[in-house]
Amino acid sequence: MLGAIIGDLTGAGGDFTDESVLTMAVADALLHGHHPRKALFLWGTRHPKCAYDPAFASWLDTWELSPYGGCGCGAAARVSPAALLAASLDEALWFAVKVSQVTHDHPGAIKGAKATAHAIFLARFGADAQEIRATLERTYGYDMDRPLGAMRHRPLPHEGPDEAVPNAIACALEAGSFEAAIASAVSLDGDKDAFGAIAGPVAEALYGIPDGLARRVVAGLPEDMRETLQKLYAHTEYANPVPGLRPAIPAGQLRRRYEALLPIVELPGKRTFRIRLGQGWESFLYHGPATAAWLRERLAQGDADPQEPAAADCRDLVALVLEAWPG
């Protein structure tokens, strides 16, 4: 999902657009069980100045919030959370339809969203570019072999997901690195932020995002977007959108070990590191890296405070944090 945000930022010249906002809305809907229509409306009205497509802007002003026959690639540009939160391919495709059809109910747009989610899901679980290409050709009838160079000399049709979606995905498949994928996608003529938001999550799953780039982008997001991003990754095997902040222990195993320590009780009359770590899985992942660094520093100083790291009643917690983020 962070790949979609970076692709949008790059395509839009540095400021996030509707692609990022509506991707966050999709994540919010799937994380919290909100109806996608409600999430899209709330996020759209919360961030009103994001260059929305005219059809979506009109949709925000309607009472019914009914599907408007959207037939562009906007659904594909916002679908990445569906592929990240799904436990199976069938679930990823079902999520893709669910979050798309509330606005983009045209068959071509639905197909583009499913194909994008399909590509991300396959890459997430180890498929290489060749396998993804063949699967998209076989399953969706896309022509994935058209030379991208030819596409850079004419605009891709805004309302042509059968052309725009496979070409944006092909930018990721042919790139070899995350940065090259984004650069290729935004070099296409047309809706550059949408192309970047489609290619970005595929490239993220294939190649990963450089740590420094991930840190800069996450730090620059508004609080509501940053919080949603952190929550989404906490529910995946990645655990954190920033590669350098991910735990050394597999997320599923770490969560089981962490939850076995609950409840983590705060000391009476004193706020220590335990209050942050003890507020649940998402808080543990968010505060874990900084807490591990702080604990190492205190332990290196030989801190003898009975209410701090060496306390007998939280040694298991200290050990788990230091093992998860060894530094």
Short mmCIF file of N, CA and C in Angstrom, two decimals, residues 230-320:
data_model
loop_
_atom_site.label_atom_id
_atom_site.label_comp_id
_atom_site.label_asym_id
_atom_site.label_seq_id
_atom_site.Cartn_x
_atom_site.Cartn_y
_atom_site.Cartn_z
N GLN A 230 -0.11 2.51 9.28
CA GLN A 230 0.50 1.68 10.32
C GLN A 230 -0.43 0.54 10.72
N LYS A 231 -1.72 0.83 10.87
CA LYS A 231 -2.67 -0.20 11.25
C LYS A 231 -2.78 -1.28 10.20
N LEU A 232 -2.80 -0.88 8.93
CA LEU A 232 -2.92 -1.88 7.88
C LEU A 232 -1.72 -2.82 7.89
N TYR A 233 -0.51 -2.28 7.96
CA TYR A 233 0.67 -3.15 7.95
C TYR A 233 0.75 -4.02 9.19
N ALA A 234 0.20 -3.54 10.30
CA ALA A 234 0.19 -4.35 11.52
C ALA A 234 -0.64 -5.61 11.36
N HIS A 235 -1.54 -5.61 10.39
CA HIS A 235 -2.39 -6.77 10.15
C HIS A 235 -1.87 -7.64 9.00
N THR A 236 -0.63 -7.41 8.59
CA THR A 236 -0.01 -8.20 7.53
C THR A 236 1.29 -8.81 8.05
N GLU A 237 1.89 -9.64 7.21
CA GLU A 237 3.16 -10.26 7.58
C GLU A 237 4.30 -9.24 7.57
N TYR A 238 4.08 -8.05 7.01
CA TYR A 238 5.12 -7.03 6.95
C TYR A 238 5.29 -6.29 8.28
N ALA A 239 4.21 -6.14 9.02
CA ALA A 239 4.19 -5.54 10.36
C ALA A 239 4.38 -4.02 10.37
N ASN A 240 5.16 -3.48 9.46
CA ASN A 240 5.43 -2.04 9.45
C ASN A 240 5.67 -1.61 8.01
N PRO A 241 5.19 -0.44 7.60
CA PRO A 241 5.44 0.01 6.22
C PRO A 241 6.90 0.34 5.94
N VAL A 242 7.67 0.63 6.99
CA VAL A 242 9.09 0.96 6.82
C VAL A 242 9.92 -0.30 7.02
N PRO A 243 10.65 -0.74 6.00
CA PRO A 243 11.39 -2.00 6.13
C PRO A 243 12.34 -2.05 7.32
N GLY A 244 13.03 -0.96 7.61
CA GLY A 244 13.99 -0.95 8.70
C GLY A 244 13.38 -1.02 10.08
N LEU A 245 12.07 -0.84 10.18
CA LEU A 245 11.38 -0.91 11.47
C LEU A 245 10.62 -2.22 11.67
N ARG A 246 10.78 -3.13 10.74
CA ARG A 246 10.09 -4.41 10.85
C ARG A 246 10.81 -5.32 11.83
N PRO A 247 10.07 -6.12 12.59
CA PRO A 247 10.71 -7.00 13.57
C PRO A 247 11.49 -8.12 12.92
N ALA A 248 12.50 -8.60 13.63
CA ALA A 248 13.31 -9.71 13.13
C ALA A 248 12.58 -11.04 13.27
N ILE A 249 11.55 -11.10 14.09
CA ILE A 249 10.75 -12.31 14.29
C ILE A 249 9.55 -12.24 13.35
N PRO A 250 9.19 -13.33 12.66
CA PRO A 250 8.00 -13.31 11.81
C PRO A 250 6.79 -12.78 12.57
N ALA A 251 5.98 -11.96 11.89
CA ALA A 251 4.92 -11.22 12.56
C ALA A 251 3.94 -12.14 13.29
N GLY A 252 3.56 -13.25 12.65
CA GLY A 252 2.61 -14.15 13.29
C GLY A 252 3.15 -14.74 14.58
N GLN A 253 4.40 -15.17 14.55
CA GLN A 253 5.04 -15.74 15.73
C GLN A 253 5.21 -14.68 16.81
N LEU A 254 5.61 -13.48 16.41
CA LEU A 254 5.81 -12.40 17.38
C LEU A 254 4.48 -12.05 18.04
N ARG A 255 3.43 -12.00 17.27
CA ARG A 255 2.13 -11.65 17.87
C ARG A 255 1.69 -12.69 18.90
N ARG A 256 1.88 -13.96 18.60
CA ARG A 256 1.50 -14.99 19.57
C ARG A 256 2.32 -14.85 20.86
N ARG A 257 3.60 -14.58 20.72
CA ARG A 257 4.43 -14.44 21.91
C ARG A 257 4.08 -13.18 22.69
N TYR A 258 3.79 -12.13 21.99
CA TYR A 258 3.39 -10.88 22.66
C TYR A 258 2.08 -11.07 23.40
N GLU A 259 1.09 -11.64 22.75
CA GLU A 259 -0.22 -11.78 23.39
C GLU A 259 -0.18 -12.75 24.57
N ALA A 260 0.80 -13.65 24.58
CA ALA A 260 0.94 -14.54 25.73
C ALA A 260 1.41 -13.78 26.97
N LEU A 261 1.99 -12.60 26.80
CA LEU A 261 2.46 -11.79 27.93
C LEU A 261 1.36 -10.88 28.49
N LEU A 262 0.28 -10.72 27.78
CA LEU A 262 -0.79 -9.83 28.22
C LEU A 262 -1.52 -10.40 29.43
N PRO A 263 -2.05 -9.56 30.33
CA PRO A 263 -1.96 -8.10 30.28
C PRO A 263 -0.61 -7.60 30.81
N ILE A 264 -0.13 -6.53 30.18
CA ILE A 264 1.09 -5.87 30.64
C ILE A 264 0.66 -4.73 31.55
N VAL A 265 0.90 -4.89 32.85
CA VAL A 265 0.36 -3.95 33.83
C VAL A 265 1.35 -2.83 34.08
N GLU A 266 0.85 -1.62 34.06
CA GLU A 266 1.69 -0.46 34.33
C GLU A 266 1.93 -0.34 35.84
N LEU A 267 3.11 0.14 36.20
CA LEU A 267 3.44 0.30 37.61
C LEU A 267 2.61 1.43 38.23
N PRO A 268 2.13 1.24 39.45
CA PRO A 268 1.35 2.30 40.11
C PRO A 268 2.15 3.57 40.27
N GLY A 269 1.55 4.69 39.88
CA GLY A 269 2.16 5.98 40.12
C GLY A 269 3.32 6.34 39.22
N LYS A 270 3.59 5.51 38.19
CA LYS A 270 4.72 5.83 37.32
C LYS A 270 4.44 5.36 35.90
N ARG A 271 4.71 6.21 34.94
CA ARG A 271 4.54 5.86 33.53
C ARG A 271 5.89 5.40 32.97
N THR A 272 5.97 4.18 32.52
CA THR A 272 7.21 3.67 31.94
C THR A 272 6.93 3.18 30.53
N PHE A 273 7.92 2.53 29.93
CA PHE A 273 7.77 2.03 28.56
C PHE A 273 6.62 1.04 28.44
N ARG A 274 6.22 0.41 29.52
CA ARG A 274 5.20 -0.63 29.45
C ARG A 274 3.83 -0.10 29.06
N ILE A 275 3.55 1.17 29.34
CA ILE A 275 2.23 1.69 29.02
C ILE A 275 2.03 1.77 27.51
N ARG A 276 3.11 2.01 26.77
CA ARG A 276 3.01 2.04 25.31
C ARG A 276 2.95 0.62 24.74
N LEU A 277 3.77 -0.25 25.25
CA LEU A 277 3.80 -1.61 24.71
C LEU A 277 2.57 -2.42 25.10
N GLY A 278 1.92 -2.05 26.17
CA GLY A 278 0.83 -2.85 26.69
C GLY A 278 -0.53 -2.51 26.15
N GLN A 279 -0.62 -1.58 25.20
CA GLN A 279 -1.92 -1.14 24.71
C GLN A 279 -2.43 -1.92 23.52
N GLY A 280 -1.79 -3.02 23.20
CA GLY A 280 -2.26 -3.84 22.09
C GLY A 280 -1.22 -4.02 21.01
N TRP A 281 -1.50 -4.93 20.10
CA TRP A 281 -0.57 -5.33 19.05
C TRP A 281 -0.11 -4.14 18.19
N GLU A 282 -1.04 -3.31 17.76
CA GLU A 282 -0.66 -2.19 16.92
C GLU A 282 0.26 -1.24 17.65
N SER A 283 -0.03 -0.96 18.92
CA SER A 283 0.82 -0.08 19.71
C SER A 283 2.19 -0.71 19.96
N PHE A 284 2.21 -2.01 20.18
CA PHE A 284 3.47 -2.72 20.40
C PHE A 284 4.37 -2.60 19.17
N LEU A 285 3.79 -2.78 17.97
CA LEU A 285 4.59 -2.66 16.76
C LEU A 285 5.06 -1.23 16.53
N TYR A 286 4.21 -0.28 16.83
CA TYR A 286 4.55 1.12 16.57
C TYR A 286 5.67 1.60 17.51
N HIS A 287 5.55 1.26 18.79
CA HIS A 287 6.52 1.75 19.77
C HIS A 287 7.71 0.80 19.97
N GLY A 288 7.62 -0.42 19.45
CA GLY A 288 8.66 -1.41 19.69
C GLY A 288 10.06 -1.00 19.28
N PRO A 289 10.27 -0.50 18.04
CA PRO A 289 11.64 -0.16 17.63
C PRO A 289 12.30 0.89 18.53
N ALA A 290 11.58 1.97 18.84
CA ALA A 290 12.16 3.01 19.68
C ALA A 290 12.37 2.51 21.10
N THR A 291 11.44 1.68 21.58
CA THR A 291 11.60 1.13 22.93
C THR A 291 12.82 0.23 23.02
N ALA A 292 13.04 -0.59 21.99
CA ALA A 292 14.20 -1.48 21.99
C ALA A 292 15.50 -0.68 22.04
N ALA A 293 15.57 0.39 21.27
CA ALA A 293 16.77 1.23 21.29
C ALA A 293 16.97 1.86 22.67
N TRP A 294 15.89 2.33 23.27
CA TRP A 294 15.96 2.93 24.60
C TRP A 294 16.38 1.91 25.65
N LEU A 295 15.83 0.70 25.56
CA LEU A 295 16.18 -0.35 26.51
C LEU A 295 17.66 -0.72 26.41
N ARG A 296 18.16 -0.83 25.20
CA ARG A 296 19.58 -1.17 25.03
C ARG A 296 20.47 -0.10 25.65
N GLU A 297 20.07 1.15 25.47
CA GLU A 297 20.86 2.24 26.04
C GLU A 297 20.84 2.18 27.57
N ARG A 298 19.66 1.94 28.15
CA ARG A 298 19.57 1.89 29.61
C ARG A 298 20.34 0.70 30.18
N LEU A 299 20.22 -0.45 29.51
CA LEU A 299 20.92 -1.64 29.98
C LEU A 299 22.44 -1.47 29.87
N ALA A 300 22.87 -0.78 28.80
CA ALA A 300 24.31 -0.55 28.63
C ALA A 300 24.85 0.36 29.73
N GLN A 301 23.99 1.20 30.27
CA GLN A 301 24.39 2.10 31.35
C GLN A 301 24.34 1.43 32.72
N GLY A 302 23.89 0.16 32.75
CA GLY A 302 23.80 -0.56 34.01
C GLY A 302 22.73 0.00 34.92
N ASP A 303 21.62 0.40 34.35
CA ASP A 303 20.55 1.00 35.14
C ASP A 303 20.06 0.03 36.21
N ALA A 304 20.08 0.49 37.46
CA ALA A 304 19.70 -0.37 38.58
C ALA A 304 18.34 0.00 39.16
N ASP A 305 17.63 0.91 38.50
CA ASP A 305 16.31 1.32 38.98
C ASP A 305 15.38 0.11 38.98
N PRO A 306 14.82 -0.28 40.13
CA PRO A 306 13.97 -1.48 40.17
C PRO A 306 12.69 -1.33 39.37
N GLN A 307 12.34 -0.11 38.97
CA GLN A 307 11.15 0.08 38.18
C GLN A 307 11.45 0.18 36.68
N GLU A 308 12.67 -0.10 36.29
CA GLU A 308 13.05 0.03 34.90
C GLU A 308 13.44 -1.32 34.28
N PRO A 309 14.24 -1.40 33.22
CA PRO A 309 14.36 -2.61 32.42
C PRO A 309 14.66 -3.91 33.16
N ALA A 310 15.46 -3.86 34.21
CA ALA A 310 15.88 -5.11 34.85
C ALA A 310 14.84 -5.64 35.83
N ALA A 311 13.69 -4.98 35.93
CA ALA A 311 12.68 -5.41 36.90
C ALA A 311 12.25 -6.84 36.62
N ALA A 312 12.15 -7.63 37.68
CA ALA A 312 11.85 -9.05 37.52
C ALA A 312 10.49 -9.29 36.90
N ASP A 313 9.55 -8.37 37.11
CA ASP A 313 8.19 -8.62 36.65
C ASP A 313 7.98 -8.31 35.17
N CYS A 314 8.99 -7.82 34.48
CA CYS A 314 8.81 -7.57 33.04
C CYS A 314 10.02 -8.03 32.21
N ARG A 315 10.79 -8.94 32.75
CA ARG A 315 11.96 -9.42 32.01
C ARG A 315 11.58 -10.09 30.69
N ASP A 316 10.48 -10.83 30.67
CA ASP A 316 10.05 -11.48 29.44
C ASP A 316 9.69 -10.46 28.37
N LEU A 317 9.05 -9.38 28.78
CA LEU A 317 8.69 -8.32 27.84
C LEU A 317 9.94 -7.65 27.29
N VAL A 318 10.89 -7.32 28.17
CA VAL A 318 12.13 -6.70 27.73
C VAL A 318 12.87 -7.61 26.76
N ALA A 319 12.94 -8.89 27.09
CA ALA A 319 13.64 -9.84 26.24
C ALA A 319 12.99 -9.94 24.87
N LEU A 320 11.65 -9.92 24.83
CA LEU A 320 10.94 -10.04 23.55
C LEU A 320 11.17 -8.81 22.68
#
